[in-house]
């Protein structure tokens, strides 16, 4: 899968991509990420990429010309792939959106800076707008890296393990069960006995129940959309019953 990232801060993108898993994916030819400095497409002496907003008010706005020249210079006019803008005004990113984006073999990511970009870029160049959540950042670079990381790890072969991303939170629709590794006792804290038992059916059931318990405690909204077995439902009914009994105890 190929990504072309357009930014005024190319130096913040590349280091993360040189960390272990994405680095290996690039070396293996499974992932191609090209980072382009929008400033390289300016034609004025001082390489200016921003200007004051029409209508007044504070802050600066990214000029349209260097952005169009950069994206069209690399990807043609019109661009040969979808152009995603990272912005809090976009559709909220989640695991389902990440999965959807794996259908593309080539995406462009446009990172804003300053107070934002000239609206004509959104209207005539950008094809999709993505937010990674309801908070403000100084630019779209971290959201672009978040998107690349989440999508690239779904590309077959990027995670070494052939089971890959199958066990992840949000793939099952549930939060993950607790993980443990050696030693079996650390500072007096024991690994749950069931995990040392070698009884794979019991381990699978324990993990499933831990996932259900965590999801019920922390993200009950997720339980609405998930496929539950009859054993899952029985376990959750017992949680609800124990909770009601506990509440009554506190009252009485
Ligand atoms: C800020 C100039 O979803 C979180 C996001 C925050 C943020 C994004 S996406 N883009 C920008 C930006 O600031 O372009």
Coordinates of N, CA and C and ligand atoms in Angstrom, one line a residue:
X1 N 0.8 -1.2 0.0 CA 0.0 0.0 0.0 C 0.9 1.2 0.0
X2 N 0.5 2.2 -0.8 CA 1.3 3.5 -0.9 C 0.5 4.7 -0.3
X3 N 1.3 5.5 0.5 CA 0.8 6.7 1.1 C 1.7 7.8 0.6
X4 N 1.1 8.9 0.2 CA 1.9 10.2 -0.1 C 1.4 11.2 0.9
X5 N 2.3 11.7 1.8 CA 2.0 12.7 2.8 C 2.5 14.0 2.4
X6 N 1.6 15.0 2.4 CA 1.9 16.4 2.1 C 1.9 17.2 3.4
X7 N 3.0 17.9 3.7 CA 3.1 18.6 5.0 C 4.1 19.7 4.9
X8 N 4.0 20.6 5.9 CA 5.0 21.6 6.0 C 6.1 21.2 7.0
X9 N 5.9 20.0 7.6 CA 6.9 19.5 8.6 C 7.2 18.1 8.3
X10 N 7.9 17.9 7.2 CA 8.2 16.5 6.8 C 9.1 15.8 7.8
X11 N 9.9 16.6 8.5 CA 10.9 16.0 9.5 C 10.2 15.3 10.7
X12 N 8.9 15.6 10.9 CA 8.2 14.9 12.1 C 7.6 13.6 11.6
X13 N 7.4 13.4 10.3 CA 6.8 12.2 9.8 C 7.7 11.0 9.8
X14 N 8.9 11.2 9.2 CA 9.8 10.1 8.8 C 10.3 9.3 10.1
X15 N 10.7 10.0 11.2 CA 11.2 9.2 12.3 C 10.3 8.1 12.8
X16 N 9.0 8.4 12.9 CA 8.1 7.3 13.4 C 8.0 6.1 12.4
X17 N 8.1 6.4 11.1 CA 8.0 5.4 10.1 C 9.3 4.5 10.1
X18 N 10.4 5.0 10.8 CA 11.6 4.2 10.8 C 11.7 3.4 12.1
X19 N 10.6 3.3 12.8 CA 10.5 2.4 14.0 C 10.1 1.0 13.5
X20 N 10.2 0.0 14.4 CA 10.4 -1.4 14.0 C 9.4 -1.9 12.9
X21 N 8.1 -2.0 13.2 CA 7.2 -2.7 12.4 C 7.0 -2.1 11.0
X22 N 6.8 -0.7 11.0 CA 6.6 0.0 9.8 C 7.9 0.0 8.9
X23 N 9.0 0.1 9.6 CA 10.3 0.1 8.9 C 10.4 -1.3 8.2
X24 N 10.1 -2.4 8.8 CA 10.2 -3.7 8.2 C 9.3 -3.8 7.1
X25 N 8.0 -3.3 7.2 CA 7.0 -3.3 6.2 C 7.5 -2.6 4.9
X26 N 8.2 -1.4 5.2 CA 8.7 -0.7 4.0 C 9.8 -1.4 3.3
X27 N 10.7 -2.0 4.2 CA 11.8 -2.7 3.6 C 11.4 -3.9 2.8
X28 N 10.2 -4.5 3.2 CA 9.7 -5.7 2.6 C 8.9 -5.3 1.3
X29 N 8.7 -4.0 1.1 CA 7.9 -3.5 0.0 C 6.4 -3.7 0.1
X30 N 6.0 -3.9 1.4 CA 4.5 -4.0 1.6 C 3.9 -2.6 1.8
X31 N 4.8 -1.7 2.2 CA 4.3 -0.3 2.6 C 5.3 0.7 1.9
X32 N 4.7 1.6 1.2 CA 5.5 2.7 0.6 C 5.0 4.0 1.2
X33 N 5.8 4.8 1.8 CA 5.3 6.1 2.3 C 6.3 7.2 1.8
X34 N 5.8 8.1 1.0 CA 6.6 9.2 0.5 C 6.1 10.5 1.2
X35 N 7.1 11.2 1.7 CA 6.7 12.5 2.4 C 7.2 13.6 1.6
X36 N 6.3 14.6 1.4 CA 6.5 15.7 0.5 C 6.4 17.0 1.3
X37 N 7.4 17.9 1.2 CA 7.3 19.2 1.8 C 6.6 20.2 0.9
X38 N 5.5 20.6 1.3 CA 4.7 21.6 0.5 C 5.5 22.8 0.1
X39 N 6.4 23.2 1.0 CA 7.2 24.4 0.8 C 8.1 24.3 -0.5
X40 N 8.4 23.1 -0.9 CA 9.2 22.8 -2.1 C 8.5 23.3 -3.4
X41 N 7.2 23.5 -3.3 CA 6.4 23.9 -4.5 C 6.1 25.4 -4.5
X42 N 6.7 26.2 -3.5 CA 6.5 27.6 -3.6 C 7.5 28.2 -4.6
X43 N 7.1 29.3 -5.2 CA 7.9 29.9 -6.3 C 8.4 31.3 -5.9
X44 N 8.0 31.8 -4.7 CA 8.5 33.1 -4.3 C 9.8 33.0 -3.5
X45 N 10.5 34.1 -3.4 CA 11.8 34.2 -2.8 C 11.8 33.6 -1.4
X46 N 10.8 33.9 -0.6 CA 10.8 33.5 0.8 C 10.0 32.2 1.1
X47 N 9.6 31.5 0.1 CA 8.9 30.2 0.2 C 7.7 30.3 1.2
X48 N 6.9 31.3 1.0 CA 5.8 31.5 1.9 C 4.6 30.6 1.6
X49 N 4.1 30.0 2.6 CA 3.0 29.0 2.5 C 1.7 29.5 3.2
X50 N 1.8 30.6 3.9 CA 0.6 31.0 4.7 C 0.3 32.5 4.3
X51 N -0.9 32.9 4.7 CA -1.3 34.3 4.5 C -2.4 34.7 5.4
X52 N -2.7 36.0 5.5 CA -3.7 36.4 6.5 C -5.1 36.1 5.9
X53 N -6.1 35.9 6.8 CA -7.4 35.5 6.4 C -8.2 36.7 5.8
X54 N -8.8 36.5 4.6 CA -9.8 37.4 4.1 C -10.9 37.6 5.2
X55 N -11.3 38.8 5.4 CA -12.4 39.1 6.4 C -11.8 39.4 7.8
X56 N -10.5 39.3 7.9 CA -9.8 39.7 9.2 C -9.9 38.5 10.2
X57 N -9.6 38.9 11.4 CA -9.5 37.9 12.5 C -8.1 37.4 12.7
X58 N -7.9 36.6 13.7 CA -6.5 36.2 14.1 C -6.0 35.1 13.2
X59 N -4.7 34.8 13.4 CA -4.1 33.6 12.8 C -3.8 33.7 11.3
X60 N -3.3 32.6 10.8 CA -2.9 32.6 9.4 C -3.5 31.3 8.7
X61 N -3.6 31.4 7.4 CA -4.3 30.4 6.6 C -3.3 29.8 5.6
X62 N -3.3 28.5 5.3 CA -2.4 27.9 4.3 C -2.9 28.4 2.9
X63 N -2.0 28.9 2.1 CA -2.3 29.3 0.8 C -2.6 28.1 -0.1
X64 N -3.5 28.3 -1.1 CA -3.9 27.1 -1.9 C -2.8 26.8 -2.9
X65 N -2.1 27.7 -3.5 CA -1.3 27.4 -4.7 C -0.2 26.4 -4.4
X66 N 0.6 26.5 -3.3 CA 1.6 25.5 -3.1 C 1.0 24.1 -2.8
X67 N -0.1 24.0 -2.2 CA -0.8 22.7 -1.9 C -1.2 22.1 -3.2
X68 N -1.9 22.8 -4.1 CA -2.3 22.3 -5.4 C -1.1 21.9 -6.2
X69 N -0.1 22.7 -6.2 CA 1.1 22.4 -7.0 C 1.8 21.1 -6.5
X70 N 1.9 21.0 -5.2 CA 2.5 19.8 -4.6 C 1.7 18.5 -4.9
X71 N 0.4 18.5 -4.6 CA -0.4 17.3 -4.8 C -0.5 17.0 -6.3
X72 N -0.7 18.0 -7.1 CA -0.9 17.7 -8.6 C 0.5 17.4 -9.2
X73 N 1.5 18.0 -8.7 CA 2.9 17.7 -9.2 C 3.3 16.2 -8.9
X74 N 2.9 15.7 -7.8 CA 3.2 14.3 -7.5 C 2.2 13.3 -8.0
X75 N 0.9 13.7 -8.0 CA -0.2 12.7 -8.3 C -1.0 13.0 -9.6
X76 N -0.6 14.1 -10.2 CA -1.3 14.5 -11.5 C -2.6 15.3 -11.2
X77 N -3.2 15.8 -12.3 CA -4.4 16.7 -12.1 C -5.4 16.1 -13.1
X78 N -6.5 15.5 -12.6 CA -6.8 15.4 -11.1 C -5.9 14.3 -10.5
X79 N -5.7 14.3 -9.2 CA -4.9 13.3 -8.6 C -5.3 11.9 -8.9
X80 N -4.4 11.0 -8.9 CA -4.6 9.6 -9.3 C -5.1 8.7 -8.2
X81 N -5.3 9.3 -7.0 CA -5.8 8.6 -5.8 C -6.6 9.5 -4.9
X82 N -7.4 9.0 -4.0 CA -8.1 9.8 -3.0 C -7.2 10.7 -2.2
X83 N -7.6 11.9 -1.9 CA -6.8 12.9 -1.1 C -7.5 13.1 0.2
X84 N -6.9 12.6 1.3 CA -7.5 12.8 2.6 C -6.9 13.9 3.4
X85 N -7.8 14.8 3.9 CA -7.4 15.9 4.7 C -7.6 15.5 6.2
X86 N -6.6 15.7 7.0 CA -6.8 15.4 8.5 C -7.3 16.7 9.1
X87 N -8.4 16.6 9.7 CA -9.1 17.8 10.3 C -10.1 17.4 11.3
X88 N -10.2 18.1 12.4 CA -11.3 17.8 13.4 C -12.7 17.9 12.8
X89 N -12.8 18.4 11.6 CA -14.2 18.5 11.0 C -14.5 17.3 10.2
X90 N -13.6 16.3 10.1 CA -13.8 15.1 9.3 C -14.6 14.1 10.0
X91 N -14.8 13.0 9.3 CA -15.5 11.8 9.8 C -14.5 11.2 10.8
X92 N -15.0 10.7 12.0 CA -14.2 10.2 13.0 C -13.6 8.9 12.7
X93 N -12.3 8.8 12.8 CA -11.5 7.6 12.5 C -11.8 6.5 13.6
X94 N -11.9 5.3 13.2 CA -12.0 4.1 14.1 C -11.5 2.9 13.3
X95 N -11.6 1.7 14.0 CA -11.1 0.5 13.4 C -11.9 0.1 12.1
X96 N -13.2 0.4 12.1 CA -13.9 0.1 10.9 C -13.5 1.0 9.7
X97 N -13.2 2.3 10.0 CA -12.7 3.2 8.9 C -11.3 2.7 8.5
X98 N -10.5 2.3 9.4 CA -9.1 1.8 9.1 C -9.3 0.6 8.1
X99 N -10.2 -0.3 8.5 CA -10.5 -1.5 7.7 C -10.9 -1.1 6.3
X100 N -11.8 -0.1 6.2 CA -12.3 0.4 4.9 C -11.2 0.9 4.0
X101 N -10.2 1.6 4.7 CA -9.2 2.2 3.9 C -8.2 1.2 3.3
X102 N -8.2 0.0 3.8 CA -7.3 -1.1 3.2 C -7.7 -1.4 1.8
X103 N -9.0 -1.0 1.4 CA -9.4 -1.3 0.0 C -8.6 -0.5 -1.0
X104 N -8.0 0.6 -0.6 CA -7.2 1.5 -1.5 C -5.8 1.0 -1.6
X105 N -5.1 1.0 -2.7 CA -3.7 0.7 -2.7 C -2.9 2.0 -2.8
X106 N -3.5 3.1 -2.8 CA -2.8 4.4 -2.8 C -3.6 5.5 -2.2
X107 N -3.1 6.2 -1.2 CA -3.8 7.3 -0.6 C -2.9 8.5 -0.4
X108 N -3.4 9.7 -0.6 CA -2.7 10.9 -0.3 C -3.2 11.5 1.0
X109 N -2.3 11.9 1.9 CA -2.7 12.5 3.2 C -2.2 14.0 3.2
X110 N -3.1 14.9 3.4 CA -2.8 16.3 3.5 C -2.9 16.8 4.9
X111 N -1.8 17.3 5.4 CA -1.7 17.8 6.8 C -1.8 19.3 6.8
X112 N -2.7 19.8 7.6 CA -2.8 21.3 7.8 C -1.9 21.8 8.8
X113 N -1.6 23.1 8.8 CA -0.9 23.8 9.9 C -1.6 25.1 10.0
X114 N -1.2 25.9 11.0 CA -1.8 27.3 11.2 C -3.2 27.1 11.6
X115 N -4.1 28.1 11.3 CA -5.5 28.0 11.7 C -6.3 27.1 10.8
X116 N -5.7 26.8 9.6 CA -6.4 25.9 8.7 C -5.9 26.2 7.3
X117 N -6.7 25.6 6.3 CA -6.3 25.8 4.9 C -7.4 26.5 4.1
X118 N -7.0 27.1 3.1 CA -7.9 27.8 2.2 C -9.0 26.8 1.8
X119 N -10.3 27.3 1.9 CA -11.4 26.4 1.7 C -11.4 25.8 0.3
X120 N -10.8 26.4 -0.7 CA -10.8 25.9 -2.1 C -10.0 24.6 -2.2
X121 N -9.1 24.4 -1.3 CA -8.4 23.1 -1.3 C -9.3 22.0 -0.9
X122 N -10.1 22.3 0.1 CA -11.1 21.2 0.5 C -12.1 21.0 -0.6
X123 N -12.5 22.1 -1.2 CA -13.6 21.9 -2.2 C -13.2 21.3 -3.5
X124 N -12.0 21.6 -4.0 CA -11.6 21.2 -5.3 C -10.4 20.2 -5.3
X125 N -9.8 19.8 -4.2 CA -8.7 18.9 -4.2 C -8.9 17.7 -3.3
X126 N -9.4 18.1 -2.1 CA -9.6 17.0 -1.1 C -10.9 16.2 -1.4
X127 N -10.8 14.9 -1.3 CA -11.9 14.0 -1.5 C -12.6 13.5 -0.3
X128 N -11.8 13.4 0.8 CA -12.3 12.9 2.1 C -11.7 13.6 3.3
X129 N -12.4 13.8 4.4 CA -11.9 14.5 5.5 C -12.0 13.6 6.7
X130 N -10.9 13.4 7.5 CA -10.8 12.4 8.6 C -10.4 13.2 9.8
X131 N -11.0 12.9 11.0 CA -10.6 13.4 12.3 C -10.2 12.1 13.1
X132 N -9.2 12.3 14.0 CA -8.9 11.1 14.9 C -9.5 11.3 16.2
X133 N -10.4 12.3 16.4 CA -11.1 12.5 17.7 C -11.3 13.9 18.0
X134 N -12.1 14.2 19.0 CA -12.6 15.6 19.3 C -11.6 16.3 20.2
X135 N -10.5 16.7 19.7 CA -9.5 17.5 20.4 C -8.7 18.3 19.4
X136 N -8.0 19.3 19.9 CA -7.3 20.2 19.0 C -5.8 19.9 19.0
X137 N -5.2 20.0 17.8 CA -3.7 19.8 17.7 C -3.2 20.9 16.9
X138 N -1.9 21.0 16.9 CA -1.2 22.1 16.1 C -1.2 21.8 14.6
X139 N -1.5 20.6 14.2 CA -1.4 20.3 12.8 C -1.9 18.8 12.6
X140 N -1.9 18.5 11.3 CA -2.5 17.2 10.9 C -1.4 16.0 10.9
X141 N -0.2 16.3 11.2 CA 0.9 15.3 11.1 C 0.7 14.1 12.0
X142 N 0.4 14.3 13.3 CA 0.2 13.2 14.2 C -1.0 12.4 13.7
X143 N -2.2 13.0 13.4 CA -3.3 12.2 12.8 C -2.9 11.4 11.6
X144 N -2.1 12.0 10.7 CA -1.7 11.2 9.5 C -0.9 10.0 9.9
X145 N 0.0 10.1 10.9 CA 0.8 9.0 11.4 C -0.1 7.9 12.0
X146 N -1.1 8.4 12.8 CA -2.1 7.5 13.4 C -2.8 6.7 12.3
X147 N -3.2 7.4 11.3 CA -4.0 6.7 10.2 C -3.1 5.7 9.5
X148 N -1.9 6.1 9.2 CA -0.9 5.2 8.5 C -0.7 3.9 9.3
X149 N -0.4 4.2 10.6 CA -0.1 3.0 11.5 C -1.3 2.1 11.6
X150 N -2.5 2.6 11.8 CA -3.7 1.8 12.0 C -4.0 1.0 10.7
X151 N -3.8 1.7 9.5 CA -4.2 1.0 8.2 C -3.1 0.0 7.8
X152 N -1.8 0.4 8.0 CA -0.7 -0.4 7.5 C -0.7 -1.7 8.2
X153 N -1.0 -1.7 9.5 CA -0.9 -3.0 10.3 C -2.0 -4.0 9.9
X154 N -3.0 -3.5 9.1 CA -4.0 -4.4 8.6 C -3.6 -5.0 7.2
X155 N -2.6 -4.5 6.6 CA -2.2 -5.0 5.3 C -1.5 -6.4 5.5
X156 N -2.0 -7.4 4.8 CA -1.5 -8.7 5.0 C 0.1 -8.8 5.0
X157 N 0.7 -9.4 6.0 CA 2.1 -9.5 6.0 C 2.9 -8.5 6.8
X158 N 2.2 -7.3 7.1 CA 2.9 -6.3 7.8 C 3.2 -6.7 9.3
X159 N 2.2 -7.3 10.0 CA 2.5 -7.9 11.3 C 3.1 -9.3 11.0
X160 N 4.2 -9.6 11.6 CA 4.8 -10.9 11.3 C 3.9 -12.1 11.4
X161 N 3.2 -12.1 12.6 CA 2.2 -13.2 12.9 C 1.2 -13.4 11.9
X162 N 1.0 -14.6 11.3 CA -0.1 -14.8 10.3 C -1.5 -14.6 10.9
X163 N -1.7 -14.8 12.2 CA -3.0 -14.4 12.8 C -3.1 -12.9 12.9
X164 N -2.0 -12.2 12.8 CA -2.0 -10.7 12.6 C -2.9 -10.0 13.6
X165 N -3.8 -9.3 13.0 CA -4.7 -8.3 13.8 C -6.0 -9.0 14.3
X166 N -6.1 -10.3 14.1 CA -7.4 -10.9 14.3 C -7.9 -10.9 15.8
X167 N -6.9 -10.9 16.7 CA -7.3 -10.9 18.1 C -7.4 -9.5 18.7
X168 N -7.2 -8.5 18.0 CA -7.2 -7.1 18.5 C -8.6 -6.7 19.1
X169 N -8.5 -5.8 20.1 CA -9.6 -5.1 20.5 C -10.3 -4.5 19.3
X170 N -11.6 -4.5 19.2 CA -12.3 -3.8 18.2 C -12.4 -4.7 17.0
X171 N -11.6 -5.7 16.8 CA -11.8 -6.7 15.7 C -12.9 -7.6 16.2
X172 N -12.8 -8.1 17.4 CA -13.9 -8.9 18.0 C -15.0 -8.0 18.4
X173 N -14.8 -6.7 18.5 CA -15.7 -5.8 19.1 C -15.7 -5.7 20.6
X174 N -14.8 -6.5 21.2 CA -14.7 -6.4 22.7 C -13.3 -5.9 23.0
X175 N -13.2 -5.4 24.3 CA -11.8 -5.0 24.8 C -11.0 -6.3 25.0
X176 N -9.7 -6.1 25.0 CA -8.8 -7.3 25.2 C -8.8 -7.8 26.6
X177 N -8.6 -9.1 26.7 CA -8.4 -9.7 28.0 C -7.0 -9.4 28.6
X178 N -6.8 -9.6 29.9 CA -5.4 -9.2 30.5 C -4.4 -10.2 30.0
X179 N -3.2 -9.6 29.8 CA -2.0 -10.4 29.3 C -1.0 -10.6 30.4
X180 N -0.3 -11.7 30.5 CA 0.7 -11.9 31.5 C 1.9 -12.6 30.8
X181 N 3.1 -12.4 31.3 CA 4.3 -13.2 30.9 C 5.1 -13.6 32.1
X182 N 6.2 -14.2 31.9 CA 7.0 -14.6 33.1 C 7.5 -13.4 33.8
X183 N 7.8 -13.5 35.1 CA 7.7 -14.8 35.9 C 6.3 -15.0 36.5
X184 N 6.0 -16.2 36.9 CA 4.7 -16.6 37.4 C 4.3 -15.8 38.7
X185 N 5.3 -15.4 39.5 CA 5.1 -14.6 40.6 C 6.1 -13.4 40.5
X186 N 5.6 -12.2 40.6 CA 6.4 -11.0 40.6 C 6.0 -10.1 41.8
X187 N 7.0 -9.8 42.7 CA 6.7 -9.1 43.9 C 5.5 -9.6 44.7
X188 N 5.4 -10.9 44.6 CA 4.2 -11.5 45.4 C 2.9 -11.5 44.6
X189 N 2.9 -10.9 43.4 CA 1.7 -10.9 42.6 C 1.7 -12.1 41.6
X190 N 0.6 -12.9 41.7 CA 0.6 -14.1 40.9 C -0.1 -13.9 39.6
X191 N 0.4 -14.7 38.6 CA -0.4 -14.9 37.3 C -1.6 -15.7 37.6
X192 N -2.8 -15.4 37.1 CA -3.9 -16.2 37.3 C -3.6 -17.7 37.0
X193 N -4.1 -18.6 38.0 CA -3.7 -20.0 37.9 C -4.2 -20.6 36.6
X194 N -5.3 -20.2 36.1 CA -5.9 -20.8 34.9 C -4.9 -20.8 33.7
X195 N -4.1 -19.7 33.6 CA -3.2 -19.5 32.5 C -2.0 -20.4 32.6
X196 N -1.7 -21.0 33.7 CA -0.6 -21.9 33.9 C -1.1 -23.4 33.8
X197 N -2.4 -23.6 33.7 CA -3.0 -24.9 33.8 C -2.8 -25.8 32.6
X198 N -2.5 -25.2 31.4 CA -2.4 -26.0 30.2 C -3.8 -26.4 29.6
X199 N -4.8 -26.1 30.3 CA -6.2 -26.5 29.8 C -6.7 -25.4 28.9
X200 N -6.5 -25.7 27.6 CA -6.8 -24.6 26.6 C -8.2 -24.2 26.5
X201 N -9.1 -25.1 26.7 CA -10.6 -24.7 26.7 C -10.9 -23.8 27.8
X202 N -10.4 -24.1 29.0 CA -10.6 -23.3 30.2 C -10.0 -21.9 30.0
X203 N -8.8 -21.9 29.4 CA -8.1 -20.6 29.1 C -8.9 -19.8 28.2
X204 N -9.4 -20.4 27.1 CA -10.2 -19.6 26.1 C -11.4 -19.1 26.8
X205 N -12.1 -19.8 27.6 CA -13.3 -19.3 28.3 C -13.0 -18.2 29.2
X206 N -11.9 -18.4 30.0 CA -11.5 -17.3 30.9 C -11.2 -16.0 30.2
X207 N -10.5 -16.1 29.1 CA -10.1 -14.9 28.3 C -11.4 -14.2 27.8
X208 N -12.3 -15.1 27.3 CA -13.5 -14.5 26.7 C -14.3 -13.8 27.8
X209 N -14.4 -14.4 29.0 CA -15.1 -13.7 30.1 C -14.4 -12.5 30.6
X210 N -13.1 -12.5 30.6 CA -12.3 -11.3 31.0 C -12.6 -10.1 30.0
X211 N -12.6 -10.5 28.7 CA -13.0 -9.5 27.7 C -14.4 -8.9 27.9
X212 N -15.3 -9.8 28.2 CA -16.7 -9.4 28.4 C -16.8 -8.5 29.7
X213 N -16.1 -8.9 30.7 CA -16.1 -8.2 32.0 C -15.6 -6.7 31.8
X214 N -14.4 -6.7 31.1 CA -13.8 -5.3 30.9 C -14.7 -4.5 30.0
X215 N -15.2 -5.1 29.0 CA -16.1 -4.3 28.1 C -17.3 -3.8 28.8
X216 N -17.9 -4.7 29.6 CA -19.1 -4.3 30.4 C -18.8 -3.2 31.4
X217 N -17.6 -3.3 32.0 CA -17.2 -2.3 33.0 C -16.8 -0.9 32.4
X218 N -16.1 -1.0 31.2 CA -15.5 0.2 30.7 C -16.2 0.8 29.5
X219 N -16.7 -0.1 28.6 CA -17.3 0.4 27.3 C -18.5 -0.4 27.0
X220 N -19.6 -0.3 28.0 CA -20.8 -1.0 27.8 C -21.5 -0.7 26.4
X221 N -21.2 0.4 25.8 CA -21.7 0.8 24.5 C -21.3 -0.2 23.4
X222 N -20.1 -0.8 23.6 CA -19.6 -1.8 22.6 C -20.4 -3.1 22.6
X223 N -21.0 -3.4 23.7 CA -21.7 -4.7 23.8 C -23.0 -4.7 22.9
X224 N -23.5 -3.5 22.6 CA -24.7 -3.5 21.7 C -24.4 -4.0 20.3
X225 N -23.2 -3.9 19.8 CA -22.9 -4.2 18.4 C -22.2 -5.5 18.2
X226 N -22.0 -6.3 19.3 CA -21.1 -7.4 19.2 C -21.9 -8.7 19.1
X227 N -21.3 -9.7 18.5 CA -21.9 -11.1 18.4 C -21.7 -11.8 19.7
X228 N -22.7 -12.2 20.4 CA -22.6 -12.9 21.7 C -23.1 -14.3 21.6
X229 N -22.4 -15.2 22.2 CA -22.9 -16.6 22.3 C -23.9 -16.7 23.4
X230 N -24.6 -17.8 23.6 CA -25.5 -18.0 24.7 C -24.7 -18.0 26.0
X231 N -23.5 -18.6 26.0 CA -22.6 -18.6 27.2 C -22.2 -17.2 27.6
X232 N -21.9 -16.3 26.6 CA -21.6 -14.9 26.8 C -22.7 -14.2 27.5
X233 N -24.0 -14.4 27.0 CA -25.1 -13.8 27.5 C -25.4 -14.2 29.0
X234 N -25.2 -15.4 29.2 CA -25.4 -16.0 30.6 C -24.4 -15.3 31.5
X235 N -23.1 -15.2 31.1 CA -22.1 -14.5 31.9 C -22.4 -13.1 32.2
X236 N -22.9 -12.4 31.2 CA -23.3 -11.0 31.4 C -24.5 -10.8 32.3
X237 N -25.5 -11.7 32.1 CA -26.7 -11.7 33.0 C -26.2 -11.8 34.4
X238 N -25.2 -12.7 34.7 CA -24.7 -12.9 36.0 C -24.0 -11.7 36.6
X239 N -23.3 -11.0 35.7 CA -22.7 -9.7 36.1 C -23.7 -8.7 36.5
X240 N -24.8 -8.6 35.7 CA -25.8 -7.6 36.0 C -26.5 -8.0 37.4
X241 N -26.7 -9.3 37.6 CA -27.4 -9.8 38.8 C -26.5 -9.5 40.0
X242 N -25.2 -9.7 39.9 CA -24.2 -9.5 41.0 C -24.2 -8.0 41.3
X243 N -24.3 -7.2 40.2 CA -24.3 -5.7 40.4 C -25.5 -5.2 41.2
X244 N -26.7 -5.8 40.8 CA -27.9 -5.4 41.5 C -27.9 -5.8 42.9
X245 N -27.4 -7.0 43.2 CA -27.3 -7.5 44.6 C -26.3 -6.6 45.4
X246 N -25.2 -6.2 44.8 CA -24.2 -5.4 45.4 C -24.8 -4.0 45.7
X247 N -25.6 -3.4 44.8 CA -26.2 -2.1 45.0 C -27.2 -2.2 46.2
X248 N -28.0 -3.3 46.2 CA -29.0 -3.4 47.2 C -28.3 -3.5 48.6
X249 N -27.1 -4.3 48.7 CA -26.3 -4.4 49.9 C -26.0 -3.0 50.4
X250 N -25.5 -2.1 49.5 CA -25.0 -0.8 49.9 C -26.2 0.0 50.4
X251 N -27.4 -0.1 49.8 CA -28.5 0.6 50.3 C -28.9 0.2 51.7
X252 N -28.9 -1.2 51.9 CA -29.5 -1.7 53.1 C -28.6 -1.7 54.3
Ligands
LIG1 C1 -5.6 19.7 13.8 C2 -4.0 23.1 11.7 O1 -8.8 14.8 15.0 C3 -7.8 15.5 15.7 C4 -7.2 16.5 14.8 C5 -6.7 17.8 15.2 C6 -6.2 18.5 14.1 C7 -6.3 17.9 12.9 S1 -7.1 16.3 13.1 N1 -5.8 18.6 11.9 C8 -5.4 19.8 12.5 C9 -4.8 20.9 11.7 O2 -4.4 22.0 12.4 O3 -4.7 20.8 10.5

